[in-house]
Short mmCIF file of C-alpha atoms and ligand atoms in Angstrom, two decimals:
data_model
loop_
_atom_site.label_atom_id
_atom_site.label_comp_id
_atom_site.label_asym_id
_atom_site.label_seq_id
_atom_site.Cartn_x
_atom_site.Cartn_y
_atom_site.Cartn_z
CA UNK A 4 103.26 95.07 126.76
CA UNK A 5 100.07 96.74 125.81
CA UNK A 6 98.04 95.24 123.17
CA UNK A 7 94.69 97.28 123.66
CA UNK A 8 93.18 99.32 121.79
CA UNK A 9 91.77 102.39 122.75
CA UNK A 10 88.05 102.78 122.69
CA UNK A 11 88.41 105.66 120.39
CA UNK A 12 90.58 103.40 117.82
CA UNK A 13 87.57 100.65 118.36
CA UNK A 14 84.83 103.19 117.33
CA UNK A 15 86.64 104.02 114.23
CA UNK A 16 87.77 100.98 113.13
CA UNK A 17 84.55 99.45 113.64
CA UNK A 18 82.44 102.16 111.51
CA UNK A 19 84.90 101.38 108.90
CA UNK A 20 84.21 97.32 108.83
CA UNK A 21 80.81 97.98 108.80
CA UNK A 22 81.40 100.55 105.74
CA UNK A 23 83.70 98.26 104.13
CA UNK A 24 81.16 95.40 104.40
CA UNK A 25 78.20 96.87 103.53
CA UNK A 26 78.90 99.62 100.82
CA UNK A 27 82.05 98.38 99.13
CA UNK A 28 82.15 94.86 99.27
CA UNK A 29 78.98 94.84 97.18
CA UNK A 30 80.98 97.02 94.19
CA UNK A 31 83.36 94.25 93.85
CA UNK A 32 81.51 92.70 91.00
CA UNK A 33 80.59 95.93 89.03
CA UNK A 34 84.63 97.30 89.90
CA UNK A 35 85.79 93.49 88.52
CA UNK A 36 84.33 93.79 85.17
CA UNK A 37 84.27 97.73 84.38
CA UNK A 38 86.75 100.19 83.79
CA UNK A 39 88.10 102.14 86.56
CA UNK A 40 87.07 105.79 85.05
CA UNK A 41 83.49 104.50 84.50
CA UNK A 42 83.55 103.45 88.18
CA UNK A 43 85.00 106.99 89.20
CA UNK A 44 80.99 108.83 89.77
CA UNK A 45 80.13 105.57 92.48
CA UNK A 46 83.54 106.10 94.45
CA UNK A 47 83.20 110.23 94.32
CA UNK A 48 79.81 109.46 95.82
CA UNK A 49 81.31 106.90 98.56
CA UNK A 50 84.44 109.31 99.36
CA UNK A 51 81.42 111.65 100.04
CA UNK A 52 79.90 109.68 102.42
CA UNK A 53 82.99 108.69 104.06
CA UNK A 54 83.76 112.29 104.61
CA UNK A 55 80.01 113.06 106.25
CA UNK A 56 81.12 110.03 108.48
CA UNK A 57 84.12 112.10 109.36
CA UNK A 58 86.47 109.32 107.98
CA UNK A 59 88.36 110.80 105.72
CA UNK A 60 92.38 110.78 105.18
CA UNK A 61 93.10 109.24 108.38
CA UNK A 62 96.22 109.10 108.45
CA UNK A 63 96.74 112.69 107.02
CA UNK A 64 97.39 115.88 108.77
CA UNK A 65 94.32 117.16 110.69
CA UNK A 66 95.82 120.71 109.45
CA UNK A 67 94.69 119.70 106.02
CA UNK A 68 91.36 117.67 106.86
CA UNK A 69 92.86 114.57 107.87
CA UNK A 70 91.98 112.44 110.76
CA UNK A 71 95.50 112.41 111.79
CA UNK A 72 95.93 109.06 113.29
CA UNK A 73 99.66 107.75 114.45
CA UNK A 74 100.92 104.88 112.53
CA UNK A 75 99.86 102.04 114.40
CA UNK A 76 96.51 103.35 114.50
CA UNK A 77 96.55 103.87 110.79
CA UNK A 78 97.87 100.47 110.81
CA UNK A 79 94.87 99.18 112.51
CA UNK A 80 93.12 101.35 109.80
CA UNK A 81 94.86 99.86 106.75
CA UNK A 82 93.48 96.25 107.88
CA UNK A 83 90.26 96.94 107.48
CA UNK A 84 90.48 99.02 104.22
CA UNK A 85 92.79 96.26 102.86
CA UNK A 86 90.46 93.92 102.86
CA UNK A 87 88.31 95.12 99.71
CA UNK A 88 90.52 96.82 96.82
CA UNK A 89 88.27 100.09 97.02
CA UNK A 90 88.95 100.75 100.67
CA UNK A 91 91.86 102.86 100.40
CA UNK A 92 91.19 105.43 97.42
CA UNK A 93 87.50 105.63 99.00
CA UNK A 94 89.05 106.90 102.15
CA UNK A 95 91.41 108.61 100.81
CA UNK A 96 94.83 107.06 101.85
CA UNK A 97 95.88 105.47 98.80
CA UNK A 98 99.58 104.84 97.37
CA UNK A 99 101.33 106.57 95.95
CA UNK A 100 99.53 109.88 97.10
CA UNK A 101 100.04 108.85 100.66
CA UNK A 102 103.78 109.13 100.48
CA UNK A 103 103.41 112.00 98.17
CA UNK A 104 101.66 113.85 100.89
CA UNK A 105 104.19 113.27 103.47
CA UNK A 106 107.06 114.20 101.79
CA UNK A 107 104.93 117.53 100.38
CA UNK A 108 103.85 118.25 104.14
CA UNK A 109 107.75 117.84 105.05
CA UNK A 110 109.50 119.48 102.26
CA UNK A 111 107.16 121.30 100.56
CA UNK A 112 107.06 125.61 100.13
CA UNK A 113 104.36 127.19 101.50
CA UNK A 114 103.51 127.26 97.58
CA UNK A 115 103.52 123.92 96.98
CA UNK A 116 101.63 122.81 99.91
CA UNK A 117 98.92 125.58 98.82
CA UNK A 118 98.65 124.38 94.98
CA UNK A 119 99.47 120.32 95.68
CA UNK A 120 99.30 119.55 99.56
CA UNK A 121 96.10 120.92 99.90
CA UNK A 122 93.38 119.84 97.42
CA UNK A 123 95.57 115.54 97.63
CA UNK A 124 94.75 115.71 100.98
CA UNK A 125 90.91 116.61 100.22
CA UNK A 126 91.05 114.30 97.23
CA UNK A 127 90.45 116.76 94.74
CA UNK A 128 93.26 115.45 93.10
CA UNK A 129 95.57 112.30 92.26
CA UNK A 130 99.01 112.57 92.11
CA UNK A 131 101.80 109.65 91.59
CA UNK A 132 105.56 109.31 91.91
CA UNK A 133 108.14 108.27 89.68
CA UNK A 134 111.41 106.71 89.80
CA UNK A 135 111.79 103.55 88.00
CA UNK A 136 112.83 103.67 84.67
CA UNK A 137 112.79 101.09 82.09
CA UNK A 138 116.24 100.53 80.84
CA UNK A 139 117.67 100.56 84.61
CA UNK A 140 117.12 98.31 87.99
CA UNK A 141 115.01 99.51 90.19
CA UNK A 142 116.43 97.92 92.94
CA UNK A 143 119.83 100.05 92.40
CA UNK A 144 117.89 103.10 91.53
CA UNK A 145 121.17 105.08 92.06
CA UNK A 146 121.71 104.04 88.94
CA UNK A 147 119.41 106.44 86.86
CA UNK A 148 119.33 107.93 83.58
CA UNK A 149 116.93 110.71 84.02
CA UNK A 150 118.20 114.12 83.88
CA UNK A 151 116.50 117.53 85.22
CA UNK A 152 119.18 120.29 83.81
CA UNK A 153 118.99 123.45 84.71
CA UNK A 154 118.23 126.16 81.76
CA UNK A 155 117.68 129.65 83.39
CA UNK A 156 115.00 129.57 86.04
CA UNK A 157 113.54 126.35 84.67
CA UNK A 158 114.32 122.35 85.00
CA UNK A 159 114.30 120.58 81.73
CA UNK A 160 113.76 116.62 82.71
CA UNK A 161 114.55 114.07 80.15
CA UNK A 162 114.17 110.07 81.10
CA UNK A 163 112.07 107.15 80.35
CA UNK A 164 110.17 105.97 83.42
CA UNK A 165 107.69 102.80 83.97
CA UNK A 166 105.81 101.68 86.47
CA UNK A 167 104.28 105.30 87.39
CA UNK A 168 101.30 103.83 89.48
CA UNK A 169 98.32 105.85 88.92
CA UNK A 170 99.80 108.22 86.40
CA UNK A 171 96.30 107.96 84.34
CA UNK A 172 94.17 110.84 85.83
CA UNK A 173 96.75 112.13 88.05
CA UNK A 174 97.20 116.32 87.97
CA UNK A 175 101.05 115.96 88.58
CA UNK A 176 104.10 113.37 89.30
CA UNK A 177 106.58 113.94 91.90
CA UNK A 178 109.87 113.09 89.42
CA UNK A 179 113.22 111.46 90.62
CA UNK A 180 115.75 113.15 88.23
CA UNK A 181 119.58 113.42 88.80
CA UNK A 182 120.66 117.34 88.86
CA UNK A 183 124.26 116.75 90.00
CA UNK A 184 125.85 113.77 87.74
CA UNK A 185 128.77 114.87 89.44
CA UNK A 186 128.29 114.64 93.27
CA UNK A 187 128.26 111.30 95.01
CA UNK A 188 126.10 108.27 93.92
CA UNK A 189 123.87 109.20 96.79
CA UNK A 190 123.47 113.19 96.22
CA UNK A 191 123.34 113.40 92.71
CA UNK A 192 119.28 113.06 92.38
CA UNK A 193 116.33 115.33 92.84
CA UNK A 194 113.01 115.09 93.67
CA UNK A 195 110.91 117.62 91.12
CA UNK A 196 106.98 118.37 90.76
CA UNK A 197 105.79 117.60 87.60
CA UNK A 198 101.88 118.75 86.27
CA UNK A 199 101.18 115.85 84.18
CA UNK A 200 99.71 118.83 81.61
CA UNK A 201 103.05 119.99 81.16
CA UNK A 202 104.51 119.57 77.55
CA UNK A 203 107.22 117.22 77.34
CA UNK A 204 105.12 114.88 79.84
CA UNK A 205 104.21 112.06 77.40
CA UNK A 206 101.92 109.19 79.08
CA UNK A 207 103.27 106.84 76.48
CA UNK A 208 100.91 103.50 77.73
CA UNK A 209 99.09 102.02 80.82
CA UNK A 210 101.54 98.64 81.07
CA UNK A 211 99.32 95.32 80.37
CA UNK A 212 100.37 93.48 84.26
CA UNK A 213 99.23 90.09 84.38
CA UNK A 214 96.92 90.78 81.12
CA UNK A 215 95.14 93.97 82.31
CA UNK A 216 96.60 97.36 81.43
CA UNK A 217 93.95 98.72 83.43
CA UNK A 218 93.12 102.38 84.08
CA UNK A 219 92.40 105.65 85.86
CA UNK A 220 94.10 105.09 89.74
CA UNK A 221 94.25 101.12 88.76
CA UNK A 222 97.05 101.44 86.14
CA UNK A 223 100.61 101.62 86.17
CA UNK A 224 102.17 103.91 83.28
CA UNK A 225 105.10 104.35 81.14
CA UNK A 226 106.40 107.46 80.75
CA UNK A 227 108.48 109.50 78.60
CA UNK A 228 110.37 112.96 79.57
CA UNK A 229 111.50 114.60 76.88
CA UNK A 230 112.57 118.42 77.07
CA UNK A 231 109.53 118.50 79.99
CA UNK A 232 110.20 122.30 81.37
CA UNK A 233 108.73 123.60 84.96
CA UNK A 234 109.83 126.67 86.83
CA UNK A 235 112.69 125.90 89.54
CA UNK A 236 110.42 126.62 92.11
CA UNK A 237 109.30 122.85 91.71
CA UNK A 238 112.39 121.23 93.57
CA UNK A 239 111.16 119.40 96.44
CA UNK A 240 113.14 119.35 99.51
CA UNK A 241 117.12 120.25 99.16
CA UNK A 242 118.87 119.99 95.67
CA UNK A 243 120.56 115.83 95.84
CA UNK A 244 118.16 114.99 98.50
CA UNK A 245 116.32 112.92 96.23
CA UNK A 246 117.56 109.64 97.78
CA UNK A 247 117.25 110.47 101.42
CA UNK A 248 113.89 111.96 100.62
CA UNK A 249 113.11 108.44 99.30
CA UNK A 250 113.77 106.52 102.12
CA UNK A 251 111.82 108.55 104.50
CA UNK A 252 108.34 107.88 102.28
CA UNK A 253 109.58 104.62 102.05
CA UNK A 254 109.35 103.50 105.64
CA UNK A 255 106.09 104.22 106.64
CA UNK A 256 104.32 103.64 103.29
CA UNK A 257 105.72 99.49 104.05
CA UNK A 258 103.66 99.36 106.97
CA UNK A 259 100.42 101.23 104.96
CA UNK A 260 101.35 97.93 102.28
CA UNK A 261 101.84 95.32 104.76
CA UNK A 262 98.77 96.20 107.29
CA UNK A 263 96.79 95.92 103.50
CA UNK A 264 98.17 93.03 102.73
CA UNK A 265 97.09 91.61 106.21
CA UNK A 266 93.69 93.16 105.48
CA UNK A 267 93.86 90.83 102.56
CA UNK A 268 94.69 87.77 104.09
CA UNK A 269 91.77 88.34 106.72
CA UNK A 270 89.02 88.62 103.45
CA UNK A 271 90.18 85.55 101.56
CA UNK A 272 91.07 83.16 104.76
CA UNK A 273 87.26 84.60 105.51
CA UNK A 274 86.25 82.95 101.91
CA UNK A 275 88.56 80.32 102.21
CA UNK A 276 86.91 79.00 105.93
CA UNK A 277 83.37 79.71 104.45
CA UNK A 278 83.93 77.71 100.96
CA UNK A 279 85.71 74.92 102.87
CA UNK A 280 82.28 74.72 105.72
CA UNK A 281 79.40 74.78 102.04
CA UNK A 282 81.26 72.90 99.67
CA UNK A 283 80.00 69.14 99.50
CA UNK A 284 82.50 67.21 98.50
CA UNK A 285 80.99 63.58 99.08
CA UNK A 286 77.44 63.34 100.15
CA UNK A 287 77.06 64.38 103.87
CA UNK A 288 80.60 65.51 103.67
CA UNK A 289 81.98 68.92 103.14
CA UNK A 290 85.61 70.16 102.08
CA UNK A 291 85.71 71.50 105.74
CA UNK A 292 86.39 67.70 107.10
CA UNK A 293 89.33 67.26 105.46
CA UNK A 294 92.98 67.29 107.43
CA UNK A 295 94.68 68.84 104.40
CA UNK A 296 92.17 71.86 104.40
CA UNK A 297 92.25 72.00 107.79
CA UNK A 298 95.94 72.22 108.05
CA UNK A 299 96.05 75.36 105.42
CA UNK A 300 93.72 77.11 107.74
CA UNK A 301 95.61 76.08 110.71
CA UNK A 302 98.80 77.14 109.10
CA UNK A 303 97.36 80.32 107.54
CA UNK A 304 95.83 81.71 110.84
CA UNK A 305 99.08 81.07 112.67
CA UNK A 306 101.03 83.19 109.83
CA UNK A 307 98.43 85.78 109.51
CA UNK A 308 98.53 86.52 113.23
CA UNK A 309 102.45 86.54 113.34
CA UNK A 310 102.81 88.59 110.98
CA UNK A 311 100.38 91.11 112.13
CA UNK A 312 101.88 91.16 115.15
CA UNK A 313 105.59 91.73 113.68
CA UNK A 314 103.94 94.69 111.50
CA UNK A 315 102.40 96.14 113.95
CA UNK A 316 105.62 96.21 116.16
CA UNK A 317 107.50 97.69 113.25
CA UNK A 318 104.76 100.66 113.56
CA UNK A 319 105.01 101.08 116.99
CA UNK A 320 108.86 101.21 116.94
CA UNK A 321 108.75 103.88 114.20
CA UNK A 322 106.37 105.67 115.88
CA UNK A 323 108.23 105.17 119.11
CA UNK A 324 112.23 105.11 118.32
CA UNK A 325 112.37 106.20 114.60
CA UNK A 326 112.61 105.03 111.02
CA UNK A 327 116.40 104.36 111.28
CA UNK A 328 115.82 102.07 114.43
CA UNK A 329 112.94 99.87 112.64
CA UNK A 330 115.17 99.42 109.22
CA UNK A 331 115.85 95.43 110.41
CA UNK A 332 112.28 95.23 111.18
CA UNK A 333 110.95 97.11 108.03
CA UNK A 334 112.92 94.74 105.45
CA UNK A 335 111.53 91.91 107.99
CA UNK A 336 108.14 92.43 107.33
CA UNK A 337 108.26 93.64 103.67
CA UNK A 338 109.49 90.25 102.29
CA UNK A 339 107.62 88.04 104.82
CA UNK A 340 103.94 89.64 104.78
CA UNK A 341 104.55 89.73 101.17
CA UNK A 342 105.18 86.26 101.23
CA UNK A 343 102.42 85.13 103.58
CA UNK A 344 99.71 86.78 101.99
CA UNK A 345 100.76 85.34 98.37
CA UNK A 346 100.38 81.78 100.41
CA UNK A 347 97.02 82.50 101.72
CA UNK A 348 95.61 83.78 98.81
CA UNK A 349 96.91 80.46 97.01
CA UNK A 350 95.67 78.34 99.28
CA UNK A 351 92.18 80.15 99.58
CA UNK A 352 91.84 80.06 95.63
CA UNK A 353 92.94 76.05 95.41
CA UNK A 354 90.01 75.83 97.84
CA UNK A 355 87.52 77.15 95.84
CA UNK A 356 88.90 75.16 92.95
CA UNK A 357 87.65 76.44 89.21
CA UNK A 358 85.39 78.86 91.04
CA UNK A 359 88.67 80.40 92.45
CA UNK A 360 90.11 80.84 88.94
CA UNK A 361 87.20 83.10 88.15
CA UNK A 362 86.18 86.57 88.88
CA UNK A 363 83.27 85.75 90.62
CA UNK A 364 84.83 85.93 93.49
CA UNK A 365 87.67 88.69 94.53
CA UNK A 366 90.28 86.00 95.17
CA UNK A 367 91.42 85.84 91.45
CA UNK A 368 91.94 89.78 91.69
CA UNK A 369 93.90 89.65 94.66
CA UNK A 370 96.01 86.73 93.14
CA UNK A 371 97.06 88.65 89.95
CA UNK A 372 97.57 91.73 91.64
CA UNK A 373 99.18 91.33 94.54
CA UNK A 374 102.24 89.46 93.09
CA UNK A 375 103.96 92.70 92.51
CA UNK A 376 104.20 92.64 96.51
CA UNK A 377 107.24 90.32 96.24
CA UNK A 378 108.83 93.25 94.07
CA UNK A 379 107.95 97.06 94.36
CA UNK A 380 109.03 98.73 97.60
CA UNK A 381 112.19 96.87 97.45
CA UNK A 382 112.28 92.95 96.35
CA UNK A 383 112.09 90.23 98.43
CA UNK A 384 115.77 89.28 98.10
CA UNK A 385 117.25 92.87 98.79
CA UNK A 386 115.45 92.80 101.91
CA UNK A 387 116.13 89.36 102.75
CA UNK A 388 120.55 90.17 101.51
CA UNK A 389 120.34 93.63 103.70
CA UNK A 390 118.52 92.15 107.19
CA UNK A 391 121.35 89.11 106.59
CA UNK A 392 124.14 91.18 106.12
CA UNK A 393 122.81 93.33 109.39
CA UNK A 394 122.78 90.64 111.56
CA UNK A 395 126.02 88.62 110.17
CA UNK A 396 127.68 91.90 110.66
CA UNK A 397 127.15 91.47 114.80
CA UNK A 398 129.15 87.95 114.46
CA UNK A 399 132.00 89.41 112.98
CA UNK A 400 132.89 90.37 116.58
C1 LIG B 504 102.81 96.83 90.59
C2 LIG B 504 104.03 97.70 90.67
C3 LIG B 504 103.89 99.03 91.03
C4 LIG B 504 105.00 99.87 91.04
N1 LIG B 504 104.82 101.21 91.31
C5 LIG B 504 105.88 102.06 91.19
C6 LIG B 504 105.69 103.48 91.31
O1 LIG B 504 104.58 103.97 91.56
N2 LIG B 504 106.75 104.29 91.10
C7 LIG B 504 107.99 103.81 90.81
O2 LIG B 504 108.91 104.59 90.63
N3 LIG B 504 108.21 102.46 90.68
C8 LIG B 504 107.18 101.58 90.87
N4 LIG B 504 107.37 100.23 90.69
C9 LIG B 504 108.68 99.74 90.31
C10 LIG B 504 109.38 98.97 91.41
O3 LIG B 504 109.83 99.85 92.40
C11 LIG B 504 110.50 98.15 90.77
O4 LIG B 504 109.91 97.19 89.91
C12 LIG B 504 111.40 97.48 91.79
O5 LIG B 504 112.16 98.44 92.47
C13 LIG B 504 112.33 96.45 91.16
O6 LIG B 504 113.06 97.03 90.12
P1 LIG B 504 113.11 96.32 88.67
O7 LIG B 504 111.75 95.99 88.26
O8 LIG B 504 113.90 97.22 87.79
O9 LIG B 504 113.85 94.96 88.92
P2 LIG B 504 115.47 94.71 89.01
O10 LIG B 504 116.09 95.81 89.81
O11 LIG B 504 115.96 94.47 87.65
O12 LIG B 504 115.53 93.39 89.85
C14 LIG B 504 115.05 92.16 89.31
C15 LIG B 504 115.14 91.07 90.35
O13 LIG B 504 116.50 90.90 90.69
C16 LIG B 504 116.63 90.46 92.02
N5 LIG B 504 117.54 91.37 92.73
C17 LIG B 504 117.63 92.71 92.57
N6 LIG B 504 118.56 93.22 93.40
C18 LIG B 504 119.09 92.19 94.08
C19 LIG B 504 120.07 92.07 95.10
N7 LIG B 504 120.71 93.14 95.58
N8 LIG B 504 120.34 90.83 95.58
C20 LIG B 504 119.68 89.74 95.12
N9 LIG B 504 118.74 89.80 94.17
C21 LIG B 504 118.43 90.99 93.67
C22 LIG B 504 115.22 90.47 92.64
O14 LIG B 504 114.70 89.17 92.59
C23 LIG B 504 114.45 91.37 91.68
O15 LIG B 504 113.06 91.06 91.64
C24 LIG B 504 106.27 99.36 90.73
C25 LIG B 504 106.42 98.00 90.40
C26 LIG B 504 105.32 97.17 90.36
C27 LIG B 504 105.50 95.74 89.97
#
């Protein structure tokens, strides 16, 4: 088993920690107490520099100005940005319009790659994707209430969606809508391009999460369909492909989250060792010293380094065998990476006791954000009830 990296992958990856350190670490405090559109000249200026650097969109096509890196390496990648909450939309491989570019390059017309592909990839423009709606689970989102009917050589989508990440600022949505309310569960939806300047698009709020509605590519929207009309030509992919669609942009994009999420773990066990070495805690005696603190950073760098490792596995089996062969070890690492960073980040903000509480330091960000792990991309339990059922399934026989 071959853990190296190349020498290429080590020149890249180490520009980037250097960029990450030295340029974007020291926004934190501005990006932690201003809005995200007043922030938007500063990270246009950065994604500028990043491209000169020739660091742009790595793991997008090179066809389109991408670095195109394979998904380990872009796992490797994702670390590093992860560790600052800037580091993906300044390189320009953020969620959602990561996924949104892969299923464009896959399904998209030559049309559609010309007017959306095209000018995502080279971060002209934001795009995001939606499929939850309010009134239904997520987790079953066969069950869906949206509608895209045809009317001549038009869709007219009606629906009420939530949880549109990065709506705000975006130039269009890519829309899960059923078209068939007749054909199977699994066949009856649709995935449709929607410009966000269409009428009929109504951006009713940015959601308050965990007391900040936020805004621009920081926000997560609600959003109401109603009689919202684009040309035919919009369909993405095969009419009732919606679902399979789905899970394609699905698998990768867990291993863009979780390789973050490790990225995050690395930046606050970072704050959590350095607090725990400064803080005096009795004269001549530091926080460091004591068993309990050094048993959370024991613990912590054992479960940060496991479940790197299990990550980047998953990534190297897609890469290697296929999403349908990593689907055990996709739900595997979704619910535990989720879990371990949410218990690394607690343990590095009871460390820095009231300080941690505050946004002087990025740990408080991190804590309030990064909740939502347990639930988007499929919750923790429907992971944890589909791996179970997989491998009770083999002692049937
Ligand atoms: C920060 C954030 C960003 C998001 N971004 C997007 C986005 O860009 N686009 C988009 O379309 N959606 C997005 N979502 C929505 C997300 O995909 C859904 O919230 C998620 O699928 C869960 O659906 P739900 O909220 O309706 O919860 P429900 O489906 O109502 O589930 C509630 C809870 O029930 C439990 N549960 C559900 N199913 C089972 C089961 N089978 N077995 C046992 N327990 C179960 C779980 O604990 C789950 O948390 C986002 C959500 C968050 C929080």
């Amino acid at each position: 088993m071959d853990f190296s990296i190349s020498e290429k992958m080590q020149t890249i990856l180490g520009m980037m920690k250097e960029f990450v350190e030295n340029v974007l670490v020291p926004l934190e405090p501005e990006f932690l107490v201003k809005d995200a559109k007043s922030m938007l000249p500063v990270i246009a200026e950065k994604q500028k520099m990043v491209k000169q650097m020739e660091l742009w969109a790595p793991n997008h096509p090179v066809e389109y100005g991408g670095m195109g890196l394979d998904l380990v390496e872009h796992g490797l990648v994702s670390e590093v940005l992860g560790g600052t909450p800037l580091g993906f939309l300044v390189f320009g491989c953020q969620a959602p319009d990561a996924g949104n570019i892969e299923i464009l390059h896959q399904y998209g017309t030559d049309q559609q790659k010309e007017t959306w592909l095209g000018p995502l990839v080279r971060g002209e423009i934001r795009s995001c994707f939606s499929m939850t709606e309010v009134d239904l689970p997520g987790s079953n989102p066969v069950m869906m209430d949206t509608t895209a009917v045809k009317d001549g050589d038009d869709y007219v989508i009606n629906g009420h969606k939530w949880y549109t990440s990065s709506a705000d600022g975006s130039k269009f949505a890519i829309v899960m809508a059923i078209t068939d309310p007749d054909a199977s569960p699994y066949t009856r939806a649709s995935m449709i391009i929607v410009p966000t300047d269409t009428p009929g698009f109504n951006l009713v709020r940015n959601i308050p999460v965990m007391g900040h509605a936020g805004d621009d590519y920081f926000s997560h929207a609600e959003i109401l369909y109603q009689s919202c009309r684009v040309p035919r030509e919009n369909l993405l992919g095969p009419e009732g492909h919606g679902f399979i669609i789905a899970q394609e942009r699905l698998g990768p994009g867990r291993i863009h989250h979780c390789m973050r999420w490790i990225g995050i773990c690395n930046r606050v066990f970072d704050l959590m060792c350095q607090r725990a070495q400064t803080r005096i805690i009795a004269p001549g005696k530091t926080l460091a010293g004591k068993q309990i603190v050094q048993s959370w950073i024991a613990e912590s760098a054992a479960e940060i380094r496991s479940a790197r490792l299990m990550v980047l596995h998953a990534a190297w089996t897609i890469e290697n065998l296929g999403v349908k062969e990593a689907r055990q070890d996709i739900s595997l690492i979704k619910f535990m990476v989720a879990n371990t960073m949410q218990k690394v980040i607690d343990r590095a903000l009871q460390v820095h006791g009231g300080l941690g509480m505050t946004d002087d330091t990025i740990i408080s960000f991190f804590y309030r954000h990064e909740r939502a792990a347990r639930i988007y991309d499929g919750a923790d339990e429907v992971h944890k009830v589909s791996v179970a059922r997989k491998i009770l399934k083999d002692y049937e026989r």
